[in-house]
CSV table of C-alpha atoms and ligand atoms in Angstrom, one decimal:
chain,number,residue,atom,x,y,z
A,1,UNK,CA,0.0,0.0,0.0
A,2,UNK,CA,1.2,3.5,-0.8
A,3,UNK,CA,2.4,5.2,2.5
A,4,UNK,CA,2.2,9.0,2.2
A,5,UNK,CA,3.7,9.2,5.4
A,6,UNK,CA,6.2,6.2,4.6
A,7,UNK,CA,7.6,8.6,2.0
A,8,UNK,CA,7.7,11.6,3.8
A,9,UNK,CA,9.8,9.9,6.3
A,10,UNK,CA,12.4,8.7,3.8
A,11,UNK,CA,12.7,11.8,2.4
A,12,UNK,CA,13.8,13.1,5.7
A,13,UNK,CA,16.4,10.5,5.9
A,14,UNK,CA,17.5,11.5,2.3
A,15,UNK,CA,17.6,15.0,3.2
A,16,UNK,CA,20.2,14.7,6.0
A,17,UNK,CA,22.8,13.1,2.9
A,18,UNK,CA,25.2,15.5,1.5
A,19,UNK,CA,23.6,16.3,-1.9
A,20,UNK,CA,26.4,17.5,-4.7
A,21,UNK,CA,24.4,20.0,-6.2
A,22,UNK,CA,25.7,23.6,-5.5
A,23,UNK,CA,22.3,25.4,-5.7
A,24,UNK,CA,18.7,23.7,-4.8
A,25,UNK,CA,16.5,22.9,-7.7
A,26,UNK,CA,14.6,25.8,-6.6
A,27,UNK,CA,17.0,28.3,-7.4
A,28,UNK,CA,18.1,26.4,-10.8
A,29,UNK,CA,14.3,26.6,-11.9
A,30,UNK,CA,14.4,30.1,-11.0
A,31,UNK,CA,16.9,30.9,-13.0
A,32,UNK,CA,15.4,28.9,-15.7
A,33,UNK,CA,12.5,30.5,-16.3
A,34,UNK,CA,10.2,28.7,-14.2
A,35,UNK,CA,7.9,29.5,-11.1
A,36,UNK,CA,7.4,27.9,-7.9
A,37,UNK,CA,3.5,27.0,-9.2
A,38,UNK,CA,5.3,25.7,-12.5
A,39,UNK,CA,7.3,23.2,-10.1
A,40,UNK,CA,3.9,22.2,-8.6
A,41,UNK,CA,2.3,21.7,-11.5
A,42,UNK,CA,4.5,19.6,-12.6
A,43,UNK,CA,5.0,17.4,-9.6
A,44,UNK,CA,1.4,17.3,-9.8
A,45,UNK,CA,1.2,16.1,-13.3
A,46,UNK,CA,3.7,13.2,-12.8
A,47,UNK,CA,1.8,12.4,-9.6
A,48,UNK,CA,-1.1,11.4,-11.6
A,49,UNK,CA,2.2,9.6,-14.5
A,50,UNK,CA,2.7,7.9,-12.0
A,51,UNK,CA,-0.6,6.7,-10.7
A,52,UNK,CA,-0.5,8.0,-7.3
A,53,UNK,CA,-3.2,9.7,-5.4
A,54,UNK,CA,-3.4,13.7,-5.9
A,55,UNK,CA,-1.8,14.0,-1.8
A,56,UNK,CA,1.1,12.6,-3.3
A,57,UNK,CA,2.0,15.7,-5.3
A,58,UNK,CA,4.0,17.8,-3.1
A,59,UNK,CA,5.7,14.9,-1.9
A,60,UNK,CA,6.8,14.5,-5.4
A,61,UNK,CA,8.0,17.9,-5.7
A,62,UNK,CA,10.1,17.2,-2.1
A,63,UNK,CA,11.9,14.3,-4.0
A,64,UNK,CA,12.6,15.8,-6.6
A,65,UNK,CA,14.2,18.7,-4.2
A,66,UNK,CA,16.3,15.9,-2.7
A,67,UNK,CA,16.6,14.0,-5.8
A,68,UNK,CA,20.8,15.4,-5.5
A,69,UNK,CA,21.2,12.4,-2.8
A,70,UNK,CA,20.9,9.4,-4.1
A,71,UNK,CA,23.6,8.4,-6.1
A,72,UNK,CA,23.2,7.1,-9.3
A,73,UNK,CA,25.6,5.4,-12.1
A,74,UNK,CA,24.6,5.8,-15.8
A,75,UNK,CA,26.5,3.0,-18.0
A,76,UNK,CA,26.5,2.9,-21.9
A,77,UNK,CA,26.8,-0.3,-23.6
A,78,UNK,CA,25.6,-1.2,-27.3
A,79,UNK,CA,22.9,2.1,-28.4
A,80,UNK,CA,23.0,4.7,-30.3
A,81,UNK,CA,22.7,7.1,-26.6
A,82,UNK,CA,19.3,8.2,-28.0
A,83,UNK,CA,17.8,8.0,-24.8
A,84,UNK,CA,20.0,9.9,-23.0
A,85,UNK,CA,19.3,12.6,-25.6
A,86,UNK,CA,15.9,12.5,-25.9
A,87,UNK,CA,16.2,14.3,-21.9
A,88,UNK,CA,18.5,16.4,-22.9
A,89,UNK,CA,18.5,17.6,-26.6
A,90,UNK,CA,15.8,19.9,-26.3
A,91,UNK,CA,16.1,24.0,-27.3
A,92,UNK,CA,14.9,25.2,-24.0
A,93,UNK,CA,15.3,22.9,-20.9
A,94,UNK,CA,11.9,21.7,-19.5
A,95,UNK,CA,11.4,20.6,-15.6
A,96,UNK,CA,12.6,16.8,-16.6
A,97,UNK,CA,15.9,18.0,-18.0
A,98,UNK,CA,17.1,20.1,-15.4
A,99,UNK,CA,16.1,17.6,-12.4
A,100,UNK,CA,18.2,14.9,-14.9
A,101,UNK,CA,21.0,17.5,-14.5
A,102,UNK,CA,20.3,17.8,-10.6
A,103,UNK,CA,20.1,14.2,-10.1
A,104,UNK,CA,23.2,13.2,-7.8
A,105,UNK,CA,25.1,11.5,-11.6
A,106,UNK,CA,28.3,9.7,-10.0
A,107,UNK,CA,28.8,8.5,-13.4
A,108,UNK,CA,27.8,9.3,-17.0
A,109,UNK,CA,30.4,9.1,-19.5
A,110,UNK,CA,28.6,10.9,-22.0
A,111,UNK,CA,28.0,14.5,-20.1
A,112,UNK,CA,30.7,14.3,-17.4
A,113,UNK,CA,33.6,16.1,-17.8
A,114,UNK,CA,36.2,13.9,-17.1
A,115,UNK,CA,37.4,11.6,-19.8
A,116,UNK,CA,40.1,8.4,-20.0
A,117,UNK,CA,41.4,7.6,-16.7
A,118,UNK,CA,40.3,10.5,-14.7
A,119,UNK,CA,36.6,9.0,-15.6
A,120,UNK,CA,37.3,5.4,-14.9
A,121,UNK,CA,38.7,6.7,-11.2
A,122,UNK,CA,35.2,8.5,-11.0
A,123,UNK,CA,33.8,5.1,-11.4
A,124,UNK,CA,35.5,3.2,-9.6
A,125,UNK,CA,35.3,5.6,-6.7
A,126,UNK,CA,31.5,6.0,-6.8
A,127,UNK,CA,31.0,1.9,-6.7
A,128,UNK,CA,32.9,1.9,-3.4
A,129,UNK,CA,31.7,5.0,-1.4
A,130,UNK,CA,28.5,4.5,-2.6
A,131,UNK,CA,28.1,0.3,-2.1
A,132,UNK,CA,25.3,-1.1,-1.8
A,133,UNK,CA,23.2,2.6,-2.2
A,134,UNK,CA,23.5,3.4,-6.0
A,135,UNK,CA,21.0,3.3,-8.6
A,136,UNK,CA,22.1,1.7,-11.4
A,137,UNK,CA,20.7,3.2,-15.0
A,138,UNK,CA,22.3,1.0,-18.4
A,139,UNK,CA,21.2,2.0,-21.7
A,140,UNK,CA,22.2,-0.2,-24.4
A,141,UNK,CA,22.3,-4.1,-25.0
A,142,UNK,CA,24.9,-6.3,-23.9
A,143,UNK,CA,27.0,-8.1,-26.2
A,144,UNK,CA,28.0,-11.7,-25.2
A,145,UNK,CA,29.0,-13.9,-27.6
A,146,UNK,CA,32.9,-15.1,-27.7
A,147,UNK,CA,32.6,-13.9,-23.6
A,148,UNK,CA,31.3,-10.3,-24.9
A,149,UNK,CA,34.7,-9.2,-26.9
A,150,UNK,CA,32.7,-6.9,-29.3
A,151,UNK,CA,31.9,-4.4,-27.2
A,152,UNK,CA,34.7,-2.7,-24.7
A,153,UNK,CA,34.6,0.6,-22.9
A,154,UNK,CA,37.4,2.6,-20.9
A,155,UNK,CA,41.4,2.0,-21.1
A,156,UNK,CA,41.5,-1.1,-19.5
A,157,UNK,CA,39.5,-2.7,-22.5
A,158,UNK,CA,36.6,-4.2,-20.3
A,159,UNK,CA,34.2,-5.6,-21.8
A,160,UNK,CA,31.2,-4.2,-21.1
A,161,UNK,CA,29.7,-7.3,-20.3
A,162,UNK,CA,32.2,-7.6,-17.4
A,163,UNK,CA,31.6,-3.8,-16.2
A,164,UNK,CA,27.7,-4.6,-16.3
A,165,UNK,CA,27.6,-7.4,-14.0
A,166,UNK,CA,30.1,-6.2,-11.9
A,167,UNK,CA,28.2,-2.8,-11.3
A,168,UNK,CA,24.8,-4.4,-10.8
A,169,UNK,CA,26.7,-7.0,-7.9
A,170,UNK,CA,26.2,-3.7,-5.3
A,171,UNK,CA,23.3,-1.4,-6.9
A,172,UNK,CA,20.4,-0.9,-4.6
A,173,UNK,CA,18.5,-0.8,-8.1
A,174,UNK,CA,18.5,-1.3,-11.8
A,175,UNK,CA,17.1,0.3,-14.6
A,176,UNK,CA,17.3,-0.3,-18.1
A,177,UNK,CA,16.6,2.5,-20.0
A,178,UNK,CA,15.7,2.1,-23.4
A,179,UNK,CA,14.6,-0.9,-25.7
A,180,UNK,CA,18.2,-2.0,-26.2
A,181,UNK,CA,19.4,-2.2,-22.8
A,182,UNK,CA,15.5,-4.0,-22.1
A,183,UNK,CA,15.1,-6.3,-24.7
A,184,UNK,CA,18.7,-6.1,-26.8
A,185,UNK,CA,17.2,-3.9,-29.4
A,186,UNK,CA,18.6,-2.7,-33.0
A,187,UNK,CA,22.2,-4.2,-32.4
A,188,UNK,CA,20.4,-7.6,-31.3
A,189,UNK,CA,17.8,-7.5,-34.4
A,190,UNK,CA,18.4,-10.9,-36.4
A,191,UNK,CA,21.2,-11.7,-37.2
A,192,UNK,CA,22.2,-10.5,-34.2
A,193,UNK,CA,26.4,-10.9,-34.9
A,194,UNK,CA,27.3,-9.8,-32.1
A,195,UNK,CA,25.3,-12.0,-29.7
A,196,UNK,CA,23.7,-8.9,-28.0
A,197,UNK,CA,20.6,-9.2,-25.1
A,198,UNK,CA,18.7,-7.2,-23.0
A,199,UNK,CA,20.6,-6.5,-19.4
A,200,UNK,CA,18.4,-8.8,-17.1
A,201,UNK,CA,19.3,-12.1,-19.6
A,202,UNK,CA,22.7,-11.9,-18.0
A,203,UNK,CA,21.9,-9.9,-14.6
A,204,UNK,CA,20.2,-12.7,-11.8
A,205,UNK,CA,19.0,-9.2,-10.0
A,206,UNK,CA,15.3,-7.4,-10.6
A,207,UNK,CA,15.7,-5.3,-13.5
A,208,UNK,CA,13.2,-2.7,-14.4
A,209,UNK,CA,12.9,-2.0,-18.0
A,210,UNK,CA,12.1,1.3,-19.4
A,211,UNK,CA,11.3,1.0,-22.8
A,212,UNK,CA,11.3,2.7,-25.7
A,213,UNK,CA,13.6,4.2,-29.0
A,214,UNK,CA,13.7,6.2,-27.2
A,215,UNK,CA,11.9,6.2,-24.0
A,216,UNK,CA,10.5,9.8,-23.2
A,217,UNK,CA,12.0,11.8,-20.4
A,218,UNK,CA,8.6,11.7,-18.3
A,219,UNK,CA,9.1,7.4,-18.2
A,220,UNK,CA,12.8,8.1,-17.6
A,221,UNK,CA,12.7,10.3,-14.8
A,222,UNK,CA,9.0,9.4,-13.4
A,223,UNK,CA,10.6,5.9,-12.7
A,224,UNK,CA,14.0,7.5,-11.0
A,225,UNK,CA,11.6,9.6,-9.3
A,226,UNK,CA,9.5,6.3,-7.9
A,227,UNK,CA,12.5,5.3,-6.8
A,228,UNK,CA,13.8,8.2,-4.6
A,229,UNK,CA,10.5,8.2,-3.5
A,230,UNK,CA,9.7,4.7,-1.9
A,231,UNK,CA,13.3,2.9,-2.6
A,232,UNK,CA,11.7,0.4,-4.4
A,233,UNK,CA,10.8,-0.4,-8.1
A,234,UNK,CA,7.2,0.3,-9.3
A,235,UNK,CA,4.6,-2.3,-10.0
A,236,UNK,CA,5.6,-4.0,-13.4
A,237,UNK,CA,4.2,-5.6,-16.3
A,238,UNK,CA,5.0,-9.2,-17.8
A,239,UNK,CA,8.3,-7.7,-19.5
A,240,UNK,CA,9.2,-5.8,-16.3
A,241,UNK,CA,8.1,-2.3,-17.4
A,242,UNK,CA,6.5,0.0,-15.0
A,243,UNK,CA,2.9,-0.4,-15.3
A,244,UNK,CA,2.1,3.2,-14.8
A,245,UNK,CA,4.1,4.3,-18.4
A,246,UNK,CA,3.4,0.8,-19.6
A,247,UNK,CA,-0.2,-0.4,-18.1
A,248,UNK,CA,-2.4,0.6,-21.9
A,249,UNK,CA,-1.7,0.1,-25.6
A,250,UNK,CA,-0.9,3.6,-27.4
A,251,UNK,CA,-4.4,2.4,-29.9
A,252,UNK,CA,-6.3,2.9,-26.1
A,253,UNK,CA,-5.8,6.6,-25.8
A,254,UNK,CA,-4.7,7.9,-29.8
A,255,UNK,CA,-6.3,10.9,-30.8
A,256,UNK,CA,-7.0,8.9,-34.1
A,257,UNK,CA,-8.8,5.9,-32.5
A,258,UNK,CA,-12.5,7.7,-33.7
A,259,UNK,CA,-11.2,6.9,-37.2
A,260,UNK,CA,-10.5,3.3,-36.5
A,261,UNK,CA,-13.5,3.2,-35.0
A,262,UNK,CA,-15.5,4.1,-37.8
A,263,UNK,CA,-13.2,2.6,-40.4
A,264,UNK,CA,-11.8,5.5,-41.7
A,265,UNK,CA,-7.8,4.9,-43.0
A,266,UNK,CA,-5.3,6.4,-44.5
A,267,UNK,CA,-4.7,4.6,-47.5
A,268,UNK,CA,-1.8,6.5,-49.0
A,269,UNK,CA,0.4,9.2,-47.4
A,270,UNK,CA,-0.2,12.8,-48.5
A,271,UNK,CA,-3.7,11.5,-49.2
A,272,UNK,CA,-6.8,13.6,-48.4
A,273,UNK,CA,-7.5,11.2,-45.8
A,274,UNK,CA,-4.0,11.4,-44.1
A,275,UNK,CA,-4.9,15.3,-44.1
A,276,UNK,CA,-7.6,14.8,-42.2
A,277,UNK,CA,-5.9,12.7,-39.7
A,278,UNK,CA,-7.3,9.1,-40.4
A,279,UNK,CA,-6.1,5.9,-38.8
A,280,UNK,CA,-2.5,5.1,-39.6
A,281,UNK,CA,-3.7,1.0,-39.5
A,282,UNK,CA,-3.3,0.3,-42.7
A,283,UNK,CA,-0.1,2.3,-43.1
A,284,UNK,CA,1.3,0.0,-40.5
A,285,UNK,CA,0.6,2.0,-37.0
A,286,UNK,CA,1.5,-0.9,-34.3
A,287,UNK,CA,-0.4,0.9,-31.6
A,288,UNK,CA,-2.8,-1.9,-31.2
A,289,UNK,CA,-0.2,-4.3,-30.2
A,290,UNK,CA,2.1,-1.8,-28.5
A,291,UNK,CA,1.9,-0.7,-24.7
A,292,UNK,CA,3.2,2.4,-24.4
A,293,UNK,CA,2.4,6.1,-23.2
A,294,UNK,CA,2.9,8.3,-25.9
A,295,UNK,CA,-0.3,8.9,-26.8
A,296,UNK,CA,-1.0,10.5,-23.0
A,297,UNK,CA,2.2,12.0,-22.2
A,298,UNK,CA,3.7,12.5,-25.9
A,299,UNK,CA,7.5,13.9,-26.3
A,300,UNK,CA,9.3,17.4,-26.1
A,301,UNK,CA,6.9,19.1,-23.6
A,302,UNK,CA,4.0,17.6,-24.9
A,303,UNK,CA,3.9,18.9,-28.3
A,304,UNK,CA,4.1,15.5,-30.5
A,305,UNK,CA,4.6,11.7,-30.7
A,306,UNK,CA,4.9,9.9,-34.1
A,307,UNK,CA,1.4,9.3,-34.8
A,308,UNK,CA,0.1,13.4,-34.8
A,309,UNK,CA,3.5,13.9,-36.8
A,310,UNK,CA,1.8,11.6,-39.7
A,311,UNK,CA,3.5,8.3,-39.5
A,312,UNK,CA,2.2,5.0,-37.3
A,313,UNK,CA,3.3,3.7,-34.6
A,314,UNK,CA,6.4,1.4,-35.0
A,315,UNK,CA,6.1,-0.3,-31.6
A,316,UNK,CA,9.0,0.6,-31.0
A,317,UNK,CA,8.7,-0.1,-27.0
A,318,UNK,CA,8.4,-4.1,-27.6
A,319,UNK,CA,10.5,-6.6,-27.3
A,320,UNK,CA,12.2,-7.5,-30.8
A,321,UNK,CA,10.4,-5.0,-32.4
A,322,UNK,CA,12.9,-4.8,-35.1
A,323,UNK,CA,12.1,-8.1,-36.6
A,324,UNK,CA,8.7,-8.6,-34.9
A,325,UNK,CA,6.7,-5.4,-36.4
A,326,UNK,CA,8.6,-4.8,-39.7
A,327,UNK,CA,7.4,-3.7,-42.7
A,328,UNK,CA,7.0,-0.5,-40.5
A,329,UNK,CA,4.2,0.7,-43.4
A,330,UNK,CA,2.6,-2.4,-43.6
A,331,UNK,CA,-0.1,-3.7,-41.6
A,332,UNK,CA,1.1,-6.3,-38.9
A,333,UNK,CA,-1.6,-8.5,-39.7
A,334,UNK,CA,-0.7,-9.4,-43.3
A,335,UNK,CA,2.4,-11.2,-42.1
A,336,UNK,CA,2.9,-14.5,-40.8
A,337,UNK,CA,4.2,-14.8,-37.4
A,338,UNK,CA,6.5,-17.4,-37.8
A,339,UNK,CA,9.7,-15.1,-38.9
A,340,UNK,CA,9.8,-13.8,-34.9
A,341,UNK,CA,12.6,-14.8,-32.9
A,342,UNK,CA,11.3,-16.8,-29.8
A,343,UNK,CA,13.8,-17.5,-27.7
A,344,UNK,CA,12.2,-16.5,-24.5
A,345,UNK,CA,9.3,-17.6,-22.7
A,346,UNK,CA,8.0,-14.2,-22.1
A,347,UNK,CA,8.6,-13.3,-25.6
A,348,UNK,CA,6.0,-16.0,-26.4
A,349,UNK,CA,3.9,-14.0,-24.3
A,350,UNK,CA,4.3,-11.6,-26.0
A,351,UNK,CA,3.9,-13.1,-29.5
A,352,UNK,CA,0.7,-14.7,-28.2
A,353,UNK,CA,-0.8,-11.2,-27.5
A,354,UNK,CA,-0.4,-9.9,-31.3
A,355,UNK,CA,-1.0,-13.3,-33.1
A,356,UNK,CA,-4.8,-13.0,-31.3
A,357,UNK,CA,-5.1,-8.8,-31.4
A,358,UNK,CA,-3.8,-9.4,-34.8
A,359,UNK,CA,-6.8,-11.2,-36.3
A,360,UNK,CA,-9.5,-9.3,-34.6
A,361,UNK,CA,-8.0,-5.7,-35.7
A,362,UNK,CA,-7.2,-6.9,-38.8
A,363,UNK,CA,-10.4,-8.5,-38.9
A,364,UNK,CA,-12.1,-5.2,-37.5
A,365,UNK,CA,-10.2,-3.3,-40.7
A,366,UNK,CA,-11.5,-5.3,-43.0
A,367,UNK,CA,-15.3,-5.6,-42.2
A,368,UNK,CA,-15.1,-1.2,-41.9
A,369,UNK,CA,-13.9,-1.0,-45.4
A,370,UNK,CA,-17.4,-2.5,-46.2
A,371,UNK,CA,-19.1,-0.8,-43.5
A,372,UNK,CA,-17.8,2.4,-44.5
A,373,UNK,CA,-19.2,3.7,-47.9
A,374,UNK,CA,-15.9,5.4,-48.6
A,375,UNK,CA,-14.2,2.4,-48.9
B,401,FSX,FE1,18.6,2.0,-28.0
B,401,FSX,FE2,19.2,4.2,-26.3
B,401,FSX,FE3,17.1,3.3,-29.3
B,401,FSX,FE4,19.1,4.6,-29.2
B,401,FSX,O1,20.6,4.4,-25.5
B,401,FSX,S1,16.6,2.4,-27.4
B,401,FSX,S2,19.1,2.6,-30.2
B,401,FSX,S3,17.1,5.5,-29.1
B,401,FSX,O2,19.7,5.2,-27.6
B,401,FSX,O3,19.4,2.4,-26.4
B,402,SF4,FE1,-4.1,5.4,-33.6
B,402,SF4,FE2,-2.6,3.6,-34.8
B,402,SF4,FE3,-4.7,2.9,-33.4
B,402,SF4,FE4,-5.1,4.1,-35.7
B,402,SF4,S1,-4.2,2.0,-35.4
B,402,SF4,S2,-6.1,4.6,-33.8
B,402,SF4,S3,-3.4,5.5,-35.8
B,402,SF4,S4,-2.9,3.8,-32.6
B,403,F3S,FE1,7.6,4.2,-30.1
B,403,F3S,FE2,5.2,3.9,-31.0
B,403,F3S,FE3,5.7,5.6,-29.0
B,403,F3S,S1,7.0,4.0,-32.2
B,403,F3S,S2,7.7,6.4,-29.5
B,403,F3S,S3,5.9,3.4,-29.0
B,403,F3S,S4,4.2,5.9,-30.7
């Protein structure tokens, strides 16, 4: 049961640590533009991400105030570091960016400053003072075949394989951020050279997977917020993703679902009908098999997410999506499933969902183009 109290308590204890940052997140929001009201708001707002009760949203704005204390160590494996950029590569910081920048980073060897030794002193330094404490965020997959040669980081040549398991032996928690370091993603799409996997095939700790290519900065930081605030991982799908980013399928809440409903596609880009915002189905949208929030929370301060930029849904949040949902512009449903790699039990799942959502959207597409007299 969620504790109101229970959290206020631990927040305490957090606030008697040291934080790192020089000035409060007040003062850096200040200075960024933003009001004390603004702060609320959006404390309030990822409250309700989150699933938590509306009392919960100042408490929320008090972790993310001592959000500087708890240690956290960012590795980078096999990805393209999209995730990391899609919270930070934005023209104007929002809210989520500068509480990822106020977040006590130990470790982050894309925005830290130190480089070559200096860095790997960092991180070896943070794994000892901080043992047993430290959350532990990987983005990327991890290579492992011939004992995970094809992928080495630092000057020592580790592989990061190694450096993975041996910073999860003493992190308080892990999260994977981002489809590859979840489910392997691009770098393990078939044929998958380089033997790479998502972190928890090779990690016997809980892993919480984020997601996503890329996740957006409200899943990212919501989840790191869930932790700080009752030190233990969020309730979780059956591919370990947090059920309040994760819980509905991006068809559920899509501003084009009316369309679908009525049986009213997009038959050809740059159509009329694409003008008019028609369902992306038979262009290939995988937001009836995908579970996702994007159509709720949307990216860069809420402006977009691919489907009200034109294009469908790639499902990109799923495991294998690479080879499970391709042709991208091609309906799902005209493909056999047999060419998806099933390897894992929970991948099975997984496949079991779409083969039976499959039939009955495609099913549902096809009976509306005779309903509908456009068709
Ligand atoms: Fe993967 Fe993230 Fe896609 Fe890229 O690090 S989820 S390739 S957006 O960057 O890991
Ligand atoms: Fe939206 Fe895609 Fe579902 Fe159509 S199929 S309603 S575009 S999510
Ligand atoms: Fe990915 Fe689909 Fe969202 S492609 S970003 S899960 S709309």
């Amino acid at each position: 049961m969620l504790d109101v109290q229970k959290v206020k308590q631990r927040i305490a204890e957090l606030r008697k640590l040291p934080g790192i940052a020089p000035k409060s997140i007040s003062e850096i929001l200040e200075e960024n533009g933003f009001t004390r009201r603004d702060f609320l708001k959006w404390s309030g707002a990822l409250a309700v991400t989150l699933g938590l009760p509306a009392s919960f949203a100042p408490v929320v704005a008090e972790a993310a105030e001592v959000s500087d204390r708890l240690p956290v160590v960012w590795l980078h494996l096999a990805e393209c570091t999209g995730c990391s950029e899609s919270l930070l590569r934005t023209d104007a910081p929002t809210i989520d960016d500068l509480i990822f920048n106020y977040i006590n980073l130990q470790y982050h060897d894309t925005i830290m400053a130190a480089a070559g030794w200096q860095a790997e002193e960092n991180y070896e330094d943070a794994l000892e003072k901080f043992k047993g404490r430290y959350v532990l965020c990987v983005e990327g997959g991890v290579p492992t075949k011939d004992g995970g040669e094809y992928l080495t980081i630092g000057p020592h040549a580790e592989t990061g394989l190694h450096k993975l398991k041996r910073t999860a032996k003493d992190a308080a928690a892990i999260i994977a951020v981002g489809t590859c370091s979840s489910f392997g993603g691009i770098q393990a799409a078939a044929p998958n050279p380089t033997g790479a996997k998502g972190i928890h095939k090779v990690l016997n700790k809980q892993v919480i997977n984020v997601p996503g290519c890329p996740p957006s900065a409200k899943n990212i930081v919501g989840t790191i917020v869930y932790v700080i605030l009752f030190g233990q991982l969020p309730a979780v799908d059956n591919f370990n993703r947090p059920k309040f980013a994760y819980g509905l399928r991006i068809h559920d809440l899509c501003e084009r679902r009316g369309h679908f409903d009525a049986g009213e596609f997009v038959e050809e880009f740059g159509s009329e009908e694409a003008m008019n915002g028609f369902c992306l189905y038979k262009k290939g949208c995988k937001g009836p098999y995908t579970f996702n929030n994007c159509s709720r929370e949307r990216f860069n301060q809420h402006t977009s997410w691919p489907v009200q930029a034109g294009h469908g849904c790639i499902g990109c949040s799923e495991p294998d999506f690479w080879d499970s949902m391709a042709p991208y512009e091609e309906p799902l449903a005209n493909h056999k499933f047999s060419s998806v790699s099933a390897d894992a039990t929970a991948d099975k799942v997984g496949i079991t969902i779409l083969t039976v959502a499959g039939v009955a959207i495609a099913a549902h597409a096809a009976i509306s183009a005779i309903k509908n007299p456009k068709e």
